[in-house]
Short mmCIF file of C-alpha atoms in Angstrom, two decimals:
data_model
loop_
_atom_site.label_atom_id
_atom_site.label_comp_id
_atom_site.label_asym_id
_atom_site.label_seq_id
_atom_site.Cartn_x
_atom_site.Cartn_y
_atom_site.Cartn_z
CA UNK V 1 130.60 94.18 213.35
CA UNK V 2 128.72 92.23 216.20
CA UNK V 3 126.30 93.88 218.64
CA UNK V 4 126.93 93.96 222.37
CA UNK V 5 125.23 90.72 223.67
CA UNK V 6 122.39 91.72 226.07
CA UNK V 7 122.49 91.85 229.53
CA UNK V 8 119.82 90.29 231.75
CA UNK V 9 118.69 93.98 232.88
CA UNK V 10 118.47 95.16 229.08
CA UNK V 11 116.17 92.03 228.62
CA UNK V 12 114.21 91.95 231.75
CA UNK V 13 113.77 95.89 230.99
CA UNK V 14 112.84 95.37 227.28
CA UNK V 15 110.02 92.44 228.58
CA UNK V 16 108.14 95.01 230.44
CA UNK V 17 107.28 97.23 227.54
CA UNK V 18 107.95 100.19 229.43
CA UNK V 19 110.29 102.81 228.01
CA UNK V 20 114.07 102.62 229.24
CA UNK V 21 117.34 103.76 227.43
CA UNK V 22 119.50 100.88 228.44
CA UNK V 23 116.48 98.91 226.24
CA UNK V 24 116.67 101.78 223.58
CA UNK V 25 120.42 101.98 222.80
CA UNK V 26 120.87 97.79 223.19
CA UNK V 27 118.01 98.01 219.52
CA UNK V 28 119.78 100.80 218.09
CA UNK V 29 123.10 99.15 218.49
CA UNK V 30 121.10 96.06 217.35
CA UNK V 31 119.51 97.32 214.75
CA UNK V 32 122.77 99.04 212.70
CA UNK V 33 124.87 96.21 213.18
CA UNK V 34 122.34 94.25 211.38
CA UNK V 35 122.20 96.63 208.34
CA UNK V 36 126.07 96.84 208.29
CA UNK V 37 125.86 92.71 207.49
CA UNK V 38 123.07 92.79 205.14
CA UNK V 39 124.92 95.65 203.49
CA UNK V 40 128.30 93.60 203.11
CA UNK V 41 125.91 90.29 202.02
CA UNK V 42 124.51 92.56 199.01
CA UNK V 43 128.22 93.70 198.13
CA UNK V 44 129.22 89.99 197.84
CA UNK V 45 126.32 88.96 196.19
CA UNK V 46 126.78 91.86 193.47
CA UNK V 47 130.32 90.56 192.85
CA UNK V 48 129.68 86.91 192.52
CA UNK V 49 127.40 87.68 190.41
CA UNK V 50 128.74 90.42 188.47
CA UNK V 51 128.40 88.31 184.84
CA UNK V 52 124.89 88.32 185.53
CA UNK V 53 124.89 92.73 186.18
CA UNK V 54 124.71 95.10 183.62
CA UNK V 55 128.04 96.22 183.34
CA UNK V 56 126.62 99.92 183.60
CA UNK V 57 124.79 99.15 186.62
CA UNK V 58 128.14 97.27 188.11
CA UNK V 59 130.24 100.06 187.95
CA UNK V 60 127.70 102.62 189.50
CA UNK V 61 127.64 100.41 192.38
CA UNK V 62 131.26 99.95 192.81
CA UNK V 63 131.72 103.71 192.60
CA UNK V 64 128.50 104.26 195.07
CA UNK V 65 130.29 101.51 197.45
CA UNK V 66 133.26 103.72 197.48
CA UNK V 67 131.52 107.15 197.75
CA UNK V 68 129.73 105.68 200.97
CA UNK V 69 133.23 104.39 202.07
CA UNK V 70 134.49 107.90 201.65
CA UNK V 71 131.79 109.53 203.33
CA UNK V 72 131.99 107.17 206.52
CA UNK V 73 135.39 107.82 207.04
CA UNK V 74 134.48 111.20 207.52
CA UNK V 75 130.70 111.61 208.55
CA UNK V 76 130.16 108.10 210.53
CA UNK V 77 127.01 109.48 212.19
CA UNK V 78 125.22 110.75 208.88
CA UNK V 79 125.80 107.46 206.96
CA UNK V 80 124.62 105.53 210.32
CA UNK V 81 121.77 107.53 210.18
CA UNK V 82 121.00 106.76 206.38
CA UNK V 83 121.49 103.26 206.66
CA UNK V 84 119.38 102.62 209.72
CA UNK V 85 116.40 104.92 207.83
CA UNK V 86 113.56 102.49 207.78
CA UNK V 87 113.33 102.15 203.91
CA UNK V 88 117.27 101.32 203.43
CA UNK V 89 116.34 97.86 205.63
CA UNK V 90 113.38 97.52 203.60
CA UNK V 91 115.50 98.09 199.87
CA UNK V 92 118.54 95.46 201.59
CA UNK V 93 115.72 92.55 201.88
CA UNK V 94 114.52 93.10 198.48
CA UNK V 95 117.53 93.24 196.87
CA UNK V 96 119.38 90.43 198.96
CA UNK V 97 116.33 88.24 197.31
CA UNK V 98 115.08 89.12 194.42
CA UNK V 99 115.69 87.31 190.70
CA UNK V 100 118.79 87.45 189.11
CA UNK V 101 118.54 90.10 185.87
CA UNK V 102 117.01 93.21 185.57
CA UNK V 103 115.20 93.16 189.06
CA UNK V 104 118.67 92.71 190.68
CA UNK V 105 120.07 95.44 188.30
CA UNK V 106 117.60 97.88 189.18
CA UNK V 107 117.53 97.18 193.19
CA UNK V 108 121.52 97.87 192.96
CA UNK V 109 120.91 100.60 191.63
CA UNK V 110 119.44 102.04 194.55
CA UNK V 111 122.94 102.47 196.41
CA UNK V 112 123.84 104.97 194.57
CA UNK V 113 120.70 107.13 195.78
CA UNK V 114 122.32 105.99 199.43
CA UNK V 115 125.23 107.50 198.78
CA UNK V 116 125.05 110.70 197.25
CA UNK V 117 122.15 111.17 200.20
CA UNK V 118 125.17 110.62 202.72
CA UNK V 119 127.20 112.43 200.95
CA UNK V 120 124.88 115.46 200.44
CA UNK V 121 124.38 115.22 204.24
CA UNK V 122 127.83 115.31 205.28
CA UNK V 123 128.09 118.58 203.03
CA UNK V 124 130.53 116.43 200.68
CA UNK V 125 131.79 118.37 197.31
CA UNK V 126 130.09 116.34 194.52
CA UNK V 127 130.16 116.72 191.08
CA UNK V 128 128.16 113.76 189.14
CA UNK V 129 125.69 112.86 187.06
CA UNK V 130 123.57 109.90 188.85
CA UNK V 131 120.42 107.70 187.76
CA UNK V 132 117.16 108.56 187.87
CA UNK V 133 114.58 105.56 187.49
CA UNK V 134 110.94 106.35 185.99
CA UNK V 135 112.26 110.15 185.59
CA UNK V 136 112.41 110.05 189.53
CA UNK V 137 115.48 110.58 191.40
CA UNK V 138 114.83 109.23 195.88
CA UNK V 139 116.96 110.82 198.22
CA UNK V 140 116.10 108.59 201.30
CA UNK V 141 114.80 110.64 204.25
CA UNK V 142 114.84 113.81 202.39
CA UNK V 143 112.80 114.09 199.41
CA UNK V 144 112.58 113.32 195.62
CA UNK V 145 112.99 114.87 192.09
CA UNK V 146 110.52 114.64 189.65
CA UNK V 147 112.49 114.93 185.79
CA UNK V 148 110.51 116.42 182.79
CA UNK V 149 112.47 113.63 181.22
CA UNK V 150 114.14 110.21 181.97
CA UNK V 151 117.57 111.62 183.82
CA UNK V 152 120.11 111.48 184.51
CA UNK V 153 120.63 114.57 186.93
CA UNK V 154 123.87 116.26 187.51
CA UNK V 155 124.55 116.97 190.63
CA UNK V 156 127.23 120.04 191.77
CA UNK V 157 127.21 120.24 195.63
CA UNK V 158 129.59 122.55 197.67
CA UNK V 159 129.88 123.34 201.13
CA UNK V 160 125.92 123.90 202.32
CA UNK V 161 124.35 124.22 198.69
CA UNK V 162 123.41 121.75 196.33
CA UNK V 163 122.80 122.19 192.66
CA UNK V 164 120.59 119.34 190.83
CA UNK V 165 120.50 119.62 186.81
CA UNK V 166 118.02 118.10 185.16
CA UNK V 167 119.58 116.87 182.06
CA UNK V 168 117.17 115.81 179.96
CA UNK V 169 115.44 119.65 180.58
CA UNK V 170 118.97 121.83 180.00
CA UNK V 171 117.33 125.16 180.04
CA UNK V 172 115.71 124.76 183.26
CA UNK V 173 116.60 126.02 186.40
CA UNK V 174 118.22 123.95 188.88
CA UNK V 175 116.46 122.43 191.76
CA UNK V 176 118.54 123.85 195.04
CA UNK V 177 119.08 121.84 198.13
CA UNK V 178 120.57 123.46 201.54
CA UNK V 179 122.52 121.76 203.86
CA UNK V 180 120.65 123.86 206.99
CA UNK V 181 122.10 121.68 209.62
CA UNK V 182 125.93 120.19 210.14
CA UNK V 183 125.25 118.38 213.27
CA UNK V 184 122.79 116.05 211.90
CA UNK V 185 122.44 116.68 207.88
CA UNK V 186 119.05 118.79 207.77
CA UNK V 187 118.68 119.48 203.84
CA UNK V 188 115.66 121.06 202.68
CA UNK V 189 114.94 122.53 198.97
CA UNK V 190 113.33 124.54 196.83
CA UNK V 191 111.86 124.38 193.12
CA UNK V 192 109.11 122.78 191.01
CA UNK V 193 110.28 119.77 190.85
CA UNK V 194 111.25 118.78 194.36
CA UNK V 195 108.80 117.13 196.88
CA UNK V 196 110.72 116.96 200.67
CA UNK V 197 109.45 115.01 203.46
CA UNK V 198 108.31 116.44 206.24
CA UNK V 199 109.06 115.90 210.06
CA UNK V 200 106.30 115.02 211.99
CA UNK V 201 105.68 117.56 215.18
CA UNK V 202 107.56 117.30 218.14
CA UNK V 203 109.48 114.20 216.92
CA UNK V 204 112.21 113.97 214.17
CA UNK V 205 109.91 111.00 212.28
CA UNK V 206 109.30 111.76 208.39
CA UNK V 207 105.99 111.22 206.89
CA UNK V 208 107.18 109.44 203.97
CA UNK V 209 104.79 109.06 201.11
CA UNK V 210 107.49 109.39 198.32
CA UNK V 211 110.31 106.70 198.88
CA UNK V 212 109.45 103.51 196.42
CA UNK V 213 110.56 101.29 199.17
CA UNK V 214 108.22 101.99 201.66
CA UNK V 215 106.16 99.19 201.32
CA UNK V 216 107.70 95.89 199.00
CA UNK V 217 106.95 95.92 195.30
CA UNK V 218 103.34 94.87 194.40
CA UNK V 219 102.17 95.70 198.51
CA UNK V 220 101.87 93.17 201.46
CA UNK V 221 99.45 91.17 203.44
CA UNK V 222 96.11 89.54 202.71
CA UNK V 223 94.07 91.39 202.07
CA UNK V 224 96.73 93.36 199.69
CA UNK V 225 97.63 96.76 201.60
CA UNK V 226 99.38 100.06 199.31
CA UNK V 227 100.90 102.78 200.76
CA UNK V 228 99.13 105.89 199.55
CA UNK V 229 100.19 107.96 196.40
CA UNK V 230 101.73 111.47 197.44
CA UNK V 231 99.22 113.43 195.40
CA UNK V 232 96.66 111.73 197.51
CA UNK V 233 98.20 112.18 200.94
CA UNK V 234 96.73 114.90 203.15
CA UNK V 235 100.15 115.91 204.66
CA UNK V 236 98.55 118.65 206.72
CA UNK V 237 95.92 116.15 207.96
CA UNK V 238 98.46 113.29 208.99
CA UNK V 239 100.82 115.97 210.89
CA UNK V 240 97.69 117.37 212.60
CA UNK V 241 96.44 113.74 213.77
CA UNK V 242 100.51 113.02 215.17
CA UNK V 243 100.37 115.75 216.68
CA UNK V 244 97.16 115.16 218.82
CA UNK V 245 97.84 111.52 219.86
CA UNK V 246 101.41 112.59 220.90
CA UNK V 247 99.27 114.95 222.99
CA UNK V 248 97.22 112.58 224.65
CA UNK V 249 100.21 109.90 224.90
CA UNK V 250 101.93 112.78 226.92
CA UNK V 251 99.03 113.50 229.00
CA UNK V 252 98.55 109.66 229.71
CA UNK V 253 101.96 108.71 229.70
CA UNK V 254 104.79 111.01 229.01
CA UNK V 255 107.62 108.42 228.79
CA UNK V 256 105.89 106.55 225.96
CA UNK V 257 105.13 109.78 224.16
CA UNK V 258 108.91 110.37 223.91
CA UNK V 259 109.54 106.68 223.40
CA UNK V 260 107.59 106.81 219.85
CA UNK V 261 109.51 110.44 219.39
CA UNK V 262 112.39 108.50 219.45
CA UNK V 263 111.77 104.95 217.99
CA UNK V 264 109.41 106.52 214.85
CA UNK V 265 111.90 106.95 212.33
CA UNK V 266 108.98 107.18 209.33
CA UNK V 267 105.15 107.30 209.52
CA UNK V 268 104.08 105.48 205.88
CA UNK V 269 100.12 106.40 205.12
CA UNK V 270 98.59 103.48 203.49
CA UNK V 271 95.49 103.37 201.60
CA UNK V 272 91.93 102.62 203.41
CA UNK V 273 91.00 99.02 203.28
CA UNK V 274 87.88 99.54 205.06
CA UNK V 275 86.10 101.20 207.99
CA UNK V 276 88.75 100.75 210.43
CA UNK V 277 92.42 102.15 210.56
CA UNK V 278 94.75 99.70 209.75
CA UNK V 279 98.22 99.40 210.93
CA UNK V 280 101.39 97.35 210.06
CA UNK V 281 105.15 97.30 210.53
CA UNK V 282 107.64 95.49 208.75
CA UNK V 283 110.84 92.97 210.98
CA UNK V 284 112.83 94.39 208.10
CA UNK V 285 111.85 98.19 208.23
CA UNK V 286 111.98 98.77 211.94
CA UNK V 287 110.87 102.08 212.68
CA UNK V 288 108.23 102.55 210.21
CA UNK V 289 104.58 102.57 211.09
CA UNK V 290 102.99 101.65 208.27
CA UNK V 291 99.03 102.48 209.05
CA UNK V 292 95.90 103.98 206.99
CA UNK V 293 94.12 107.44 208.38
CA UNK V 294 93.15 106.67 212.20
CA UNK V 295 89.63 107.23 213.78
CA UNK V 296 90.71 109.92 216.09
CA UNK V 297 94.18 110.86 218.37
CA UNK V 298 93.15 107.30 220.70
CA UNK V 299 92.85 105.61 217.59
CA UNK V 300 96.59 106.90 216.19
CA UNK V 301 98.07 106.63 219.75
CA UNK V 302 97.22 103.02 220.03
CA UNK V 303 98.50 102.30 216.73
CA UNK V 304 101.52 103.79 217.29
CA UNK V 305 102.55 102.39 220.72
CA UNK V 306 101.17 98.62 219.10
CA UNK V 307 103.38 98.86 216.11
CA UNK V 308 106.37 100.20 217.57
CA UNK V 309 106.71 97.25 219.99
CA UNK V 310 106.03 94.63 217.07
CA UNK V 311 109.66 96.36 215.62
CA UNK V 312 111.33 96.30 219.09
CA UNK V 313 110.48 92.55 219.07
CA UNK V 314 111.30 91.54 215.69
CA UNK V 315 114.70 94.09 216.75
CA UNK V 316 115.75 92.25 219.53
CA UNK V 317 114.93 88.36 217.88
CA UNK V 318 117.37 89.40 215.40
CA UNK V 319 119.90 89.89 217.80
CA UNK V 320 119.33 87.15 220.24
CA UNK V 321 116.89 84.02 218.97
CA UNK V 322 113.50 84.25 221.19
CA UNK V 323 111.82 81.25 220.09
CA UNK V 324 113.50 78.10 217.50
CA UNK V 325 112.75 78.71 213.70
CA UNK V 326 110.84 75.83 211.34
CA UNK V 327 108.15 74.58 214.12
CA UNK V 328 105.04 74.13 212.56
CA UNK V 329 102.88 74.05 215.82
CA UNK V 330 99.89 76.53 215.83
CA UNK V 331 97.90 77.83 218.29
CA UNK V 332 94.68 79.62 219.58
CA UNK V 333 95.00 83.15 220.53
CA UNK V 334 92.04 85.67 221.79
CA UNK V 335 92.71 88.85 219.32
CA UNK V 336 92.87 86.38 215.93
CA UNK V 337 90.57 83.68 214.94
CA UNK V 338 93.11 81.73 212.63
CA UNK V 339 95.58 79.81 214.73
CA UNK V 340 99.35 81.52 214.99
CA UNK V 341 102.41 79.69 215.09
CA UNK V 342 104.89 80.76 218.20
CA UNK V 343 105.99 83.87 216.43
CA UNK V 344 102.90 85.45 216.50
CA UNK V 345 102.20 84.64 219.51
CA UNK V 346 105.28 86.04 221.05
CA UNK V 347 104.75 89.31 218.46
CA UNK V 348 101.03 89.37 219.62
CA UNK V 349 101.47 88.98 223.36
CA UNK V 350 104.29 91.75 223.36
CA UNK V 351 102.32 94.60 221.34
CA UNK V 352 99.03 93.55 223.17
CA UNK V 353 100.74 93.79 226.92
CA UNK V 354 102.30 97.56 225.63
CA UNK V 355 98.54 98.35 225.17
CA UNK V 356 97.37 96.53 228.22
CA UNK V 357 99.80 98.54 230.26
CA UNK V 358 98.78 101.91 228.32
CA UNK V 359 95.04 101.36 228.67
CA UNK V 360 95.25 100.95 232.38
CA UNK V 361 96.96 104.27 232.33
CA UNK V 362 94.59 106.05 230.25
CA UNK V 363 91.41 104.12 232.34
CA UNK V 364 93.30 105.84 235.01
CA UNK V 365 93.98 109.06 234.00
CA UNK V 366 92.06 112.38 234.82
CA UNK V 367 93.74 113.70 232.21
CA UNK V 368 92.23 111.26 229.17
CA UNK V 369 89.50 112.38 227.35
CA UNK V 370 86.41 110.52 229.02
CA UNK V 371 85.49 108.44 225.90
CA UNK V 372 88.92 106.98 225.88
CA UNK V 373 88.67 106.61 229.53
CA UNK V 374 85.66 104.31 228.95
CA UNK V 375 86.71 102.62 225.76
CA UNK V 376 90.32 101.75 227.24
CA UNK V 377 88.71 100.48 230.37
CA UNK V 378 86.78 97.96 228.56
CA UNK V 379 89.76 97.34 225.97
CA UNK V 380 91.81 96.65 229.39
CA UNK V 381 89.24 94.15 230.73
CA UNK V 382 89.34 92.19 227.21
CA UNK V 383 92.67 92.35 226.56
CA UNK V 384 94.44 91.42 229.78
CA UNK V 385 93.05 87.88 229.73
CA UNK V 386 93.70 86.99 226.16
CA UNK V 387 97.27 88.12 227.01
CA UNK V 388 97.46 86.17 230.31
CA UNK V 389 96.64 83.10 228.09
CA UNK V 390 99.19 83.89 225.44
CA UNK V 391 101.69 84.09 228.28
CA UNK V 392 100.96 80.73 229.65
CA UNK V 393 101.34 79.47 226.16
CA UNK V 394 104.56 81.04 225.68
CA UNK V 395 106.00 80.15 229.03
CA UNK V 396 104.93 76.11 228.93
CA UNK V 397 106.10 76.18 225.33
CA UNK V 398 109.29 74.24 224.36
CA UNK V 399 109.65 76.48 221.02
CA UNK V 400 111.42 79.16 223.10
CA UNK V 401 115.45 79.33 223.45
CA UNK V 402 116.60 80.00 226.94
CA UNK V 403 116.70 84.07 226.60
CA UNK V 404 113.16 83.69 224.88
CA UNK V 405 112.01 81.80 227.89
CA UNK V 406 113.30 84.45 230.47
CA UNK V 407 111.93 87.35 228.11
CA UNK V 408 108.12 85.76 228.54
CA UNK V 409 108.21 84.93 231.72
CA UNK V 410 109.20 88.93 232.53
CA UNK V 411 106.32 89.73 230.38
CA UNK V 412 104.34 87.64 232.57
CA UNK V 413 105.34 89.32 235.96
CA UNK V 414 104.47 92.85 234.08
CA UNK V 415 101.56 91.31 233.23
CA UNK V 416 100.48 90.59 236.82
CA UNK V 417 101.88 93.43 237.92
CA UNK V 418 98.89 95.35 236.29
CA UNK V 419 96.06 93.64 238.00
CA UNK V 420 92.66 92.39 237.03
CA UNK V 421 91.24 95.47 236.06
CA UNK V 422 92.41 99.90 235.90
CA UNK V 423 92.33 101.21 239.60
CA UNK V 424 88.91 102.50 241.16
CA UNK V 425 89.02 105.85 240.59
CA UNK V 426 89.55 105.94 236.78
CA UNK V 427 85.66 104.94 237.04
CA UNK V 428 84.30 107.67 238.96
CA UNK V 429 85.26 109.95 235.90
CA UNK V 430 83.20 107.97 233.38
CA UNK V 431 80.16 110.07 232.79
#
């Protein structure tokens, strides 16, 4: 259950910020193995605890533990592919610490929504009745069931159709899922009652406004940041704004375009705090851009490519220590005005050099619009010294381990390798 240790090209590859697949598969690999043990630390938590778990809720996860068991055996890739959603990580870290009683009770009971997903996925006979909290039943990645009463919901599944009863409503008619795709466990449905998630153009990213752990109970940061109610998300609005900053990512830089294709597993909208677009990710989520409705396609397209490195980061420190834990040193930074302690810095200095290395591109590029071609020319000319500084931070610091010292001092060379300032002639096309 370990991940391959990185090599020194993975590393020196994943320091540049520029898209590679030996990078891409080393996070993936990363990334599962990671869920696998948090998955395994909530089992043995359940059971050393299990006087302290409603009986009820005990055996549903026992029986959802060996459903997922069943299905892996079988369908490897579609359970991988469940458990590495961005919400599952999100659901484990919850879970793993929240209060003994009825917050751990209802958290567990969240694996059984894991499992029938897989197991709906892998086009597994079922034949069950299963929970349904607040009269909603989650199927990560896929969609949710809104009851006309508090559950449970029977579900009959066979071969590529799946029936789901609402109990508590007997006379009405099922809400049918299809299994539309083997290879990688495309379900879509029909009825009333059922709300799927849709993929995001060009990309296999979900807009997910439905899954209750997309953003921790009660929301995050300071000021407090929600993700937005479904009935208030503009779905056709979001897909239409991904779809033109994957547009101009392509025409600026085509290998980070498909990067966030790949590396977006969920796009969360998250309700305006103010003028500007806000965006966040999450070290346990990775793969879910968190951000409120962007400006414009430069606006998304900067978010996107900012985020998604602050998750390849937070990937990789899981896997191989960058800096020492429990240091309480702080320092000054040029894009914050409150002092940041070493993480930040190295999370800062990473998603800012991504954007330093995409606004010289765009401040290059004929093929930007010419208002981005201005604004990422002067973004370019602010950033790249507040990075440069962050980097000599980073390098002189004795926080880092050994592979966290290597990593900044290959963010430092990409650094230099982009010059003072965009070439010449992405000028002569500001008018």
């Amino acid at each position: 259950m370990s991940s391959v240790p990185p090599t020194a090209a993975a590393l020196t590859s994943l320091a540049r910020t520029r898209p590679a697949p030996a990078g891409t598969a080393l996070l993936r690999s990363a990334l599962h193995t990671r869920r696998l043990v948090l998955l395994k630390a909530l089992l043995v938590r359940a059971r050393s605890e299990r006087d302290a778990v409603d009986p009820e809720v005990f055996r549903r996860f026992e029986t959802s533990w060996r459903l997922l068991e069943q299905v892996e055996r079988r369908c490897p890739g579609v359970v991988r592919d469940v458990l590495d959603y961005p919400t599952t990580g999100l659901w484990l870290a919850v879970a793993l610490t929240g209060r003994t009683g009825p917050s751990l009770d209802r958290h567990l009971g969240r694996l059984e929504s894991l499992a029938v997903t897989a197991a709906l996925r892998a086009g597994s006979p079922l034949d069950l009745a299963v929970e349904a909290p607040g009269g909603l039943l989650s199927l990560p990645g896929v969609g949710r069931l809104r009851l006309r009463g508090p559950g449970p919901v029977r579900i009959r599944a066979r071969s590529r159709v799946v029936r789901l009863y609402d109990e508590g409503a007997p006379y009405a008619a099922p809400t049918v899922l299809l299994l539309t795709d083997r290879r990688d466990g495309t379900l879509v449905g029909r009825g009333p009652d059922w709300t799927g998630l849709p993929v995001l153009p060009g990309s296999t990213a979900r807009l997910d406004d439905l899954d209750p752990y997309r953003v921790p109970p009660g929301g995050f940061g300071d000021p407090v940041r929600t993700a937005t109610d479904h009935a208030a998300t503009d779905r056709s609005g979001w897909a239409a704004h991904w779809r033109a900053a994957q547009d101009l990512l392509r025409r600026v830089d085509a290998d980070r375009a498909a990067e966030i294709s790949r590396a977006v597993r969920a796009l969360v909208p998250l309700e305006p705090t103010g003028p500007r677009s806000v965006g966040a990710t999450m070290s346990a989520a990775p793969g879910a851009v968190l951000t409120s409705p962007a400006a414009g396609a430069p606006d998304l397209a900067e978010t996107l490519v900012h985020e998604i490195h602050h998750s390849k980061l937070a990937t990789l420190h899981e896997l191989v220590p960058l800096y020492a834990s429990g240091r309480t040193a702080l320092h000054r930074v040029g894009w914050r005005p409150d002092p940041r302690p070493v993480a930040g810095v190295f999370q800062g200095a990473y998603a800012h050099l991504a954007l330093a290395d995409l606004w010289r591109r765009a401040a290059a590029s004929p093929q930007a619009p010419g208002s981005w071609r201005r604004h990422a020319g002067q973004q370019f000319d602010d950033i790249h010294d507040q990075v440069g500084e962050a980097l000599t931070i980073l390098v002189q610091s004795d926080e880092l381990t050994m592979e966290g010292r290597e990593f900044a001092i290959g963010m430092a060379e990409h650094h230099a390798s982009l010059g003072g300032r965009p070439p010449h002639r992405a000028w002569s096309h500001c008018v």
